[in-house]
Coordinates of C-alpha atoms in Angstrom, one line a residue:
X212 CA -74.0 159.9 -14.3
X213 CA -71.0 162.0 -13.5
X214 CA -71.7 165.7 -12.8
X215 CA -69.1 168.0 -14.3
X216 CA -67.3 170.1 -11.7
X217 CA -67.3 173.9 -12.1
X218 CA -63.9 175.4 -13.0
X219 CA -61.4 176.1 -10.3
X220 CA -60.9 179.8 -10.0
X221 CA -57.3 181.0 -10.0
X222 CA -56.7 184.6 -9.0
X223 CA -53.4 186.2 -9.6
X224 CA -53.0 189.1 -7.2
X225 CA -50.7 192.1 -7.6
X226 CA -50.3 195.3 -5.6
X227 CA -52.3 197.7 -7.8
X228 CA -52.2 201.0 -9.7
X229 CA -54.2 204.1 -10.3
X230 CA -56.8 203.7 -13.0
X231 CA -55.6 206.9 -14.7
X232 CA -52.3 208.8 -14.5
X233 CA -53.8 212.0 -13.4
X234 CA -54.2 213.6 -9.9
X235 CA -57.8 212.4 -9.3
X236 CA -56.9 208.8 -10.3
X237 CA -53.7 208.8 -8.2
X238 CA -55.5 210.3 -5.2
X239 CA -58.2 207.6 -5.3
X240 CA -55.5 204.9 -5.4
X241 CA -53.3 206.5 -2.6
X242 CA -56.4 206.9 -0.4
X243 CA -57.0 203.2 -0.4
X244 CA -53.4 202.1 -0.4
X245 CA -52.0 204.4 2.4
X246 CA -55.1 204.0 4.6
X247 CA -54.2 200.3 5.1
X248 CA -52.6 199.7 8.5
X249 CA -50.5 197.0 6.9
X250 CA -48.9 199.7 4.8
X251 CA -48.6 202.5 7.3
X252 CA -48.6 201.1 10.8
X253 CA -49.2 204.3 12.7
X254 CA -52.1 205.0 15.1
X255 CA -55.1 206.0 13.1
X256 CA -55.8 209.1 15.1
X257 CA -52.3 210.3 14.2
X258 CA -52.0 209.0 10.6
X259 CA -55.4 209.7 9.0
X260 CA -55.4 213.5 9.6
X261 CA -51.9 213.5 8.0
X262 CA -53.1 211.4 5.1
X263 CA -56.3 213.3 4.3
X264 CA -55.0 216.9 5.1
X265 CA -51.6 216.7 3.6
X266 CA -50.6 213.7 1.6
X267 CA -53.8 213.3 -0.4
X268 CA -53.8 217.1 -1.0
X269 CA -50.3 217.5 -2.3
X270 CA -48.7 214.2 -3.3
X271 CA -51.0 213.2 -6.2
X272 CA -50.0 216.2 -8.2
X273 CA -46.3 215.4 -7.6
X274 CA -46.8 211.9 -8.9
X275 CA -48.6 212.8 -12.2
X276 CA -45.3 213.3 -14.1
X277 CA -43.9 210.0 -12.7
X278 CA -46.9 207.9 -13.7
X279 CA -47.1 209.6 -17.1
X280 CA -43.5 208.6 -17.8
X281 CA -44.3 204.9 -17.5
X282 CA -47.9 204.8 -18.8
X283 CA -48.5 202.8 -21.9
X284 CA -51.4 202.7 -24.5
X285 CA -52.6 199.6 -22.6
X286 CA -52.5 201.5 -19.3
X287 CA -50.4 200.9 -16.2
X288 CA -47.7 198.3 -16.9
X289 CA -48.3 196.3 -13.8
X290 CA -52.0 195.8 -14.6
X291 CA -51.3 195.0 -18.3
X292 CA -48.6 192.5 -17.5
X293 CA -50.7 190.8 -14.9
X294 CA -53.7 190.6 -17.2
X295 CA -51.6 189.1 -20.0
X296 CA -50.1 186.6 -17.6
X297 CA -53.5 185.6 -16.4
X298 CA -54.8 185.2 -19.9
X299 CA -51.9 183.0 -20.9
X300 CA -52.2 180.9 -17.7
X301 CA -55.9 180.4 -18.4
X302 CA -55.1 179.1 -21.9
X303 CA -52.1 177.0 -20.7
X304 CA -54.0 175.3 -17.9
X305 CA -57.1 174.5 -20.0
X306 CA -55.0 173.2 -22.9
X307 CA -53.9 170.2 -20.9
X308 CA -56.2 167.6 -19.4
X309 CA -55.9 168.1 -15.7
X310 CA -59.2 166.6 -14.5
X311 CA -61.2 169.8 -14.5
X312 CA -61.4 173.3 -16.1
X313 CA -59.7 176.4 -14.8
X314 CA -60.7 180.1 -14.9
X315 CA -57.9 182.6 -14.3
X316 CA -58.2 186.3 -13.6
X317 CA -56.0 189.1 -12.3
X318 CA -56.9 191.1 -9.2
X319 CA -55.3 194.0 -7.4
X320 CA -54.9 194.5 -3.6
X321 CA -55.7 198.2 -4.1
X322 CA -57.5 199.6 -7.1
X323 CA -59.1 197.7 -9.9
X324 CA -60.0 194.9 -10.6
X325 CA -60.5 194.4 -6.9
X326 CA -60.3 191.0 -5.2
X327 CA -63.9 191.3 -4.2
X328 CA -65.1 192.0 -7.8
X329 CA -63.3 189.0 -9.1
X330 CA -64.6 186.7 -6.4
X331 CA -68.2 187.8 -6.9
X332 CA -67.9 187.5 -10.7
X333 CA -66.6 184.0 -10.4
X334 CA -69.3 183.0 -7.8
X335 CA -72.0 184.4 -10.1
X336 CA -70.7 182.0 -12.7
X337 CA -70.9 179.0 -10.4
X338 CA -67.3 178.9 -9.3
X339 CA -66.9 178.3 -5.6
X340 CA -63.4 176.8 -5.3
X341 CA -60.5 179.2 -5.4
X342 CA -56.7 179.3 -5.5
X343 CA -55.3 182.7 -4.6
X344 CA -51.7 183.5 -5.7
X345 CA -50.3 186.8 -4.6
X346 CA -47.5 187.6 -7.0
X347 CA -45.1 188.6 -4.2
X348 CA -42.3 186.0 -4.1
X349 CA -41.1 187.1 -0.6
X350 CA -43.6 187.3 2.3
X351 CA -44.1 190.6 3.9
X352 CA -47.0 191.7 6.1
X353 CA -47.3 194.8 4.0
X354 CA -48.0 192.8 0.9
X355 CA -49.1 189.2 1.4
X356 CA -50.5 190.0 4.9
X357 CA -52.5 192.8 3.3
X358 CA -53.9 190.4 0.7
X359 CA -54.9 188.0 3.4
X360 CA -56.7 190.8 5.3
X361 CA -58.5 191.9 2.1
X362 CA -59.5 188.4 1.4
X363 CA -60.8 188.0 4.9
X364 CA -62.9 191.1 4.5
X365 CA -64.3 189.8 1.2
X366 CA -65.2 186.4 2.7
X367 CA -67.0 188.1 5.6
X368 CA -69.4 189.8 3.2
X369 CA -70.2 186.7 1.1
X370 CA -73.4 184.7 1.7
X371 CA -71.6 181.5 0.6
X372 CA -68.0 181.2 1.6
X373 CA -66.0 179.5 -1.1
X374 CA -63.3 176.9 -0.7
X375 CA -59.9 178.6 -0.8
X376 CA -56.2 177.7 -1.2
X377 CA -53.6 180.4 -0.6
X378 CA -49.9 180.5 -1.6
X379 CA -48.1 182.8 0.8
X380 CA -44.7 183.0 -0.7
X381 CA -42.4 181.3 -3.2
X382 CA -39.1 183.0 -2.5
X383 CA -37.0 179.8 -2.7
X384 CA -39.0 177.8 -5.2
X385 CA -36.5 176.3 -7.6
X386 CA -38.5 177.2 -10.7
X387 CA -38.8 180.8 -9.7
X388 CA -35.1 181.0 -8.8
X389 CA -34.3 179.4 -12.2
X390 CA -36.4 181.9 -14.1
X391 CA -34.8 184.8 -12.2
X392 CA -31.4 183.4 -12.9
X393 CA -32.1 183.1 -16.6
X394 CA -33.2 186.7 -16.8
X395 CA -29.8 187.8 -15.3
X396 CA -27.5 185.3 -17.0
X397 CA -27.0 187.4 -20.2
X398 CA -25.4 190.1 -18.2
X399 CA -23.1 188.1 -15.9
X400 CA -20.3 187.8 -18.5
X401 CA -20.0 191.6 -18.3
X402 CA -19.2 191.6 -14.6
X403 CA -15.6 192.6 -13.7
X404 CA -13.8 194.2 -10.8
X405 CA -15.5 197.6 -11.6
X406 CA -19.0 196.2 -11.8
X407 CA -21.7 194.9 -9.5
X408 CA -25.0 193.1 -9.6
X409 CA -27.5 194.8 -7.3
X410 CA -30.6 193.0 -6.0
X411 CA -33.0 195.8 -5.1
X412 CA -36.0 194.9 -3.1
X413 CA -38.8 197.1 -1.9
X414 CA -38.1 198.1 1.7
X415 CA -40.2 197.8 4.8
X416 CA -39.9 199.7 8.1
X417 CA -37.2 198.2 10.5
X418 CA -39.9 198.0 13.2
X419 CA -41.8 195.5 11.1
X420 CA -38.7 193.4 10.6
X421 CA -37.8 193.5 14.2
X422 CA -41.4 192.4 15.1
X423 CA -40.8 189.1 13.3
X424 CA -41.6 189.8 9.6
X425 CA -39.5 187.3 7.6
X426 CA -39.2 189.5 4.6
X427 CA -35.6 190.5 4.9
X428 CA -34.3 186.9 5.4
X429 CA -36.4 185.7 2.4
X430 CA -35.1 188.5 0.2
X431 CA -31.5 187.7 1.1
X432 CA -32.2 184.0 0.6
X433 CA -33.6 184.6 -2.9
X434 CA -30.6 186.7 -3.8
X435 CA -28.2 184.2 -2.4
X436 CA -29.7 181.3 -4.3
X437 CA -29.6 183.2 -7.6
X438 CA -26.0 184.4 -7.0
X439 CA -24.9 180.8 -6.3
X440 CA -26.6 179.6 -9.5
X441 CA -24.8 182.4 -11.4
X442 CA -21.5 181.4 -9.8
X443 CA -20.9 184.9 -8.4
X444 CA -18.4 185.7 -5.6
X445 CA -19.6 187.7 -2.6
X446 CA -17.9 190.8 -4.0
X447 CA -19.9 190.7 -7.3
X448 CA -23.4 191.1 -5.8
X449 CA -25.2 193.1 -3.2
X450 CA -28.7 193.3 -1.7
X451 CA -30.3 196.8 -1.2
X452 CA -33.8 198.2 -0.3
X453 CA -35.7 200.9 -2.1
X454 CA -38.9 203.0 -1.9
X455 CA -38.7 204.0 1.7
X456 CA -41.6 206.3 2.8
X457 CA -41.7 208.6 5.9
X458 CA -39.2 209.4 8.6
X459 CA -38.9 206.0 10.3
X460 CA -35.9 203.9 9.5
X461 CA -36.4 201.2 6.9
X462 CA -34.3 198.2 5.9
X463 CA -30.8 199.2 4.8
X464 CA -28.7 199.6 2.8
X465 CA -30.9 201.9 0.8
X466 CA -30.7 201.5 -2.9
X467 CA -30.4 205.3 -3.7
X468 CA -27.6 205.8 -1.2
X469 CA -25.8 202.8 -2.5
X470 CA -26.0 204.1 -6.1
X471 CA -24.5 207.4 -4.9
X472 CA -21.6 205.8 -3.1
X473 CA -20.6 203.0 -5.5
X474 CA -18.6 205.1 -8.1
X475 CA -16.2 206.5 -5.4
X476 CA -15.5 202.9 -4.4
X477 CA -14.5 202.0 -8.0
X478 CA -17.7 200.5 -9.2
X479 CA -18.5 202.2 -12.5
X480 CA -20.9 199.7 -13.9
X481 CA -24.1 198.3 -12.3
X482 CA -26.7 195.8 -13.2
X483 CA -29.9 196.2 -11.2
X484 CA -32.6 193.5 -10.8
X485 CA -35.7 193.8 -8.6
X486 CA -36.7 190.2 -7.7
X487 CA -39.6 191.2 -5.4
X488 CA -41.5 192.8 -8.3
X489 CA -43.2 190.2 -10.5
X490 CA -44.2 192.9 -13.0
X491 CA -42.6 196.2 -13.8
X492 CA -44.3 199.3 -12.3
X493 CA -43.6 202.8 -11.0
X494 CA -41.0 201.5 -8.5
X495 CA -38.9 199.7 -11.1
X496 CA -39.4 201.7 -14.3
X497 CA -39.3 205.2 -12.8
X498 CA -37.6 204.9 -9.4
X499 CA -34.9 202.4 -10.4
X500 CA -34.4 202.8 -14.2
X501 CA -34.8 206.6 -14.2
X502 CA -34.1 208.1 -10.7
X503 CA -31.5 205.7 -9.5
X504 CA -29.9 205.6 -13.0
X505 CA -29.5 209.4 -12.7
X506 CA -28.1 209.2 -9.2
X507 CA -25.5 206.6 -10.2
X508 CA -24.4 208.4 -13.4
X509 CA -24.2 211.8 -11.7
X510 CA -22.0 210.3 -9.0
X511 CA -19.5 209.1 -11.6
X512 CA -20.9 205.8 -12.8
X513 CA -20.4 204.9 -16.4
X514 CA -23.0 202.2 -17.2
X515 CA -26.4 201.4 -15.6
X516 CA -28.4 198.4 -16.7
X517 CA -31.9 197.7 -15.4
X518 CA -32.8 194.0 -15.8
X519 CA -36.6 193.9 -16.3
X520 CA -39.0 192.0 -14.1
X521 CA -40.3 188.6 -15.3
X522 CA -43.5 190.3 -16.4
X523 CA -45.5 188.2 -18.9
X524 CA -42.5 186.2 -20.2
X525 CA -42.5 182.5 -21.0
X526 CA -40.3 181.9 -18.0
X527 CA -42.7 183.7 -15.7
X528 CA -45.7 181.8 -17.1
X529 CA -43.8 178.6 -16.4
X530 CA -43.2 179.7 -12.8
X531 CA -46.9 180.5 -12.2
X532 CA -48.1 177.3 -13.9
X533 CA -45.7 175.3 -11.7
X534 CA -46.9 177.0 -8.5
X535 CA -50.5 176.4 -9.3
X536 CA -50.0 172.7 -10.3
X537 CA -47.6 171.9 -7.5
X538 CA -49.8 173.5 -4.8
X539 CA -52.8 171.5 -5.9
X540 CA -50.9 168.3 -6.1
X541 CA -49.3 169.0 -2.7
X542 CA -52.7 169.6 -1.0
X543 CA -54.6 166.7 -2.4
X544 CA -53.9 163.2 -3.7
X545 CA -54.8 164.3 -7.2
X546 CA -55.3 167.5 -9.1
X547 CA -58.9 168.5 -8.8

């Protein structure tokens, strides 16, 4: 008699978001996020007093209006998109005969639902075999490294350690590059000598890059692959880095400074895509599509187009399904 295997647990992990767009909710989120040494690599004796005495006291109130500007009836966009993507992947994987059942859920590196809560819920239902997929196409210690740290902490607290598989980047995966290209293609015909396609990636401190983090090279590789597929010349596209935090130098060129300088160089029309963000969030919807739009237009720009993240689109679902299936096939002789 054959015993039916429990489902394989697939966990789609994104960065996170406050539970509520008010000061208390933002403060709880920032407390967890900014206390992570992977995010702010400053000696704890120096950083924690700054965090608790100043940043957590004043910054949450300043962010209320920003979060309110992107909040939807379903809540934070990043969580809503990741939940929908997980639900659709669950249905897709279980609609085809793949040798076993799947259970798919979203988790957040910071905030809710936490990685630990999802793992414990799955284990309570008899699932003890996991595939973790951080939705960060390019590896960075501050993102995928942080997920790995969180997962290690979770495993150390479990009585039974599950079997795990972990996808640590997919920056050059052909299916991902194709989906990204398709999202940009409708705008390419509008490119001329006075326009530019900008690939804006979240920045990291220069010190992390110089310490060996492959993030910059992977970002540039992704952008180059997409530009090649689109048939662009070197003068039609540019890589920039956004969201710098603190006084230390971060990867350059900075997105905001680029937007301010482009009009005087004759670039009056920009198309901005953020390939490192799998789902739209504060950094894309507010920082790029609002703040940087204003910077560009006030500097003399005439047209600013933000190209949305892949979010819960059919193409993105295809990317994630492909990554799950290909990883399982690559690691074993058959999909199990």
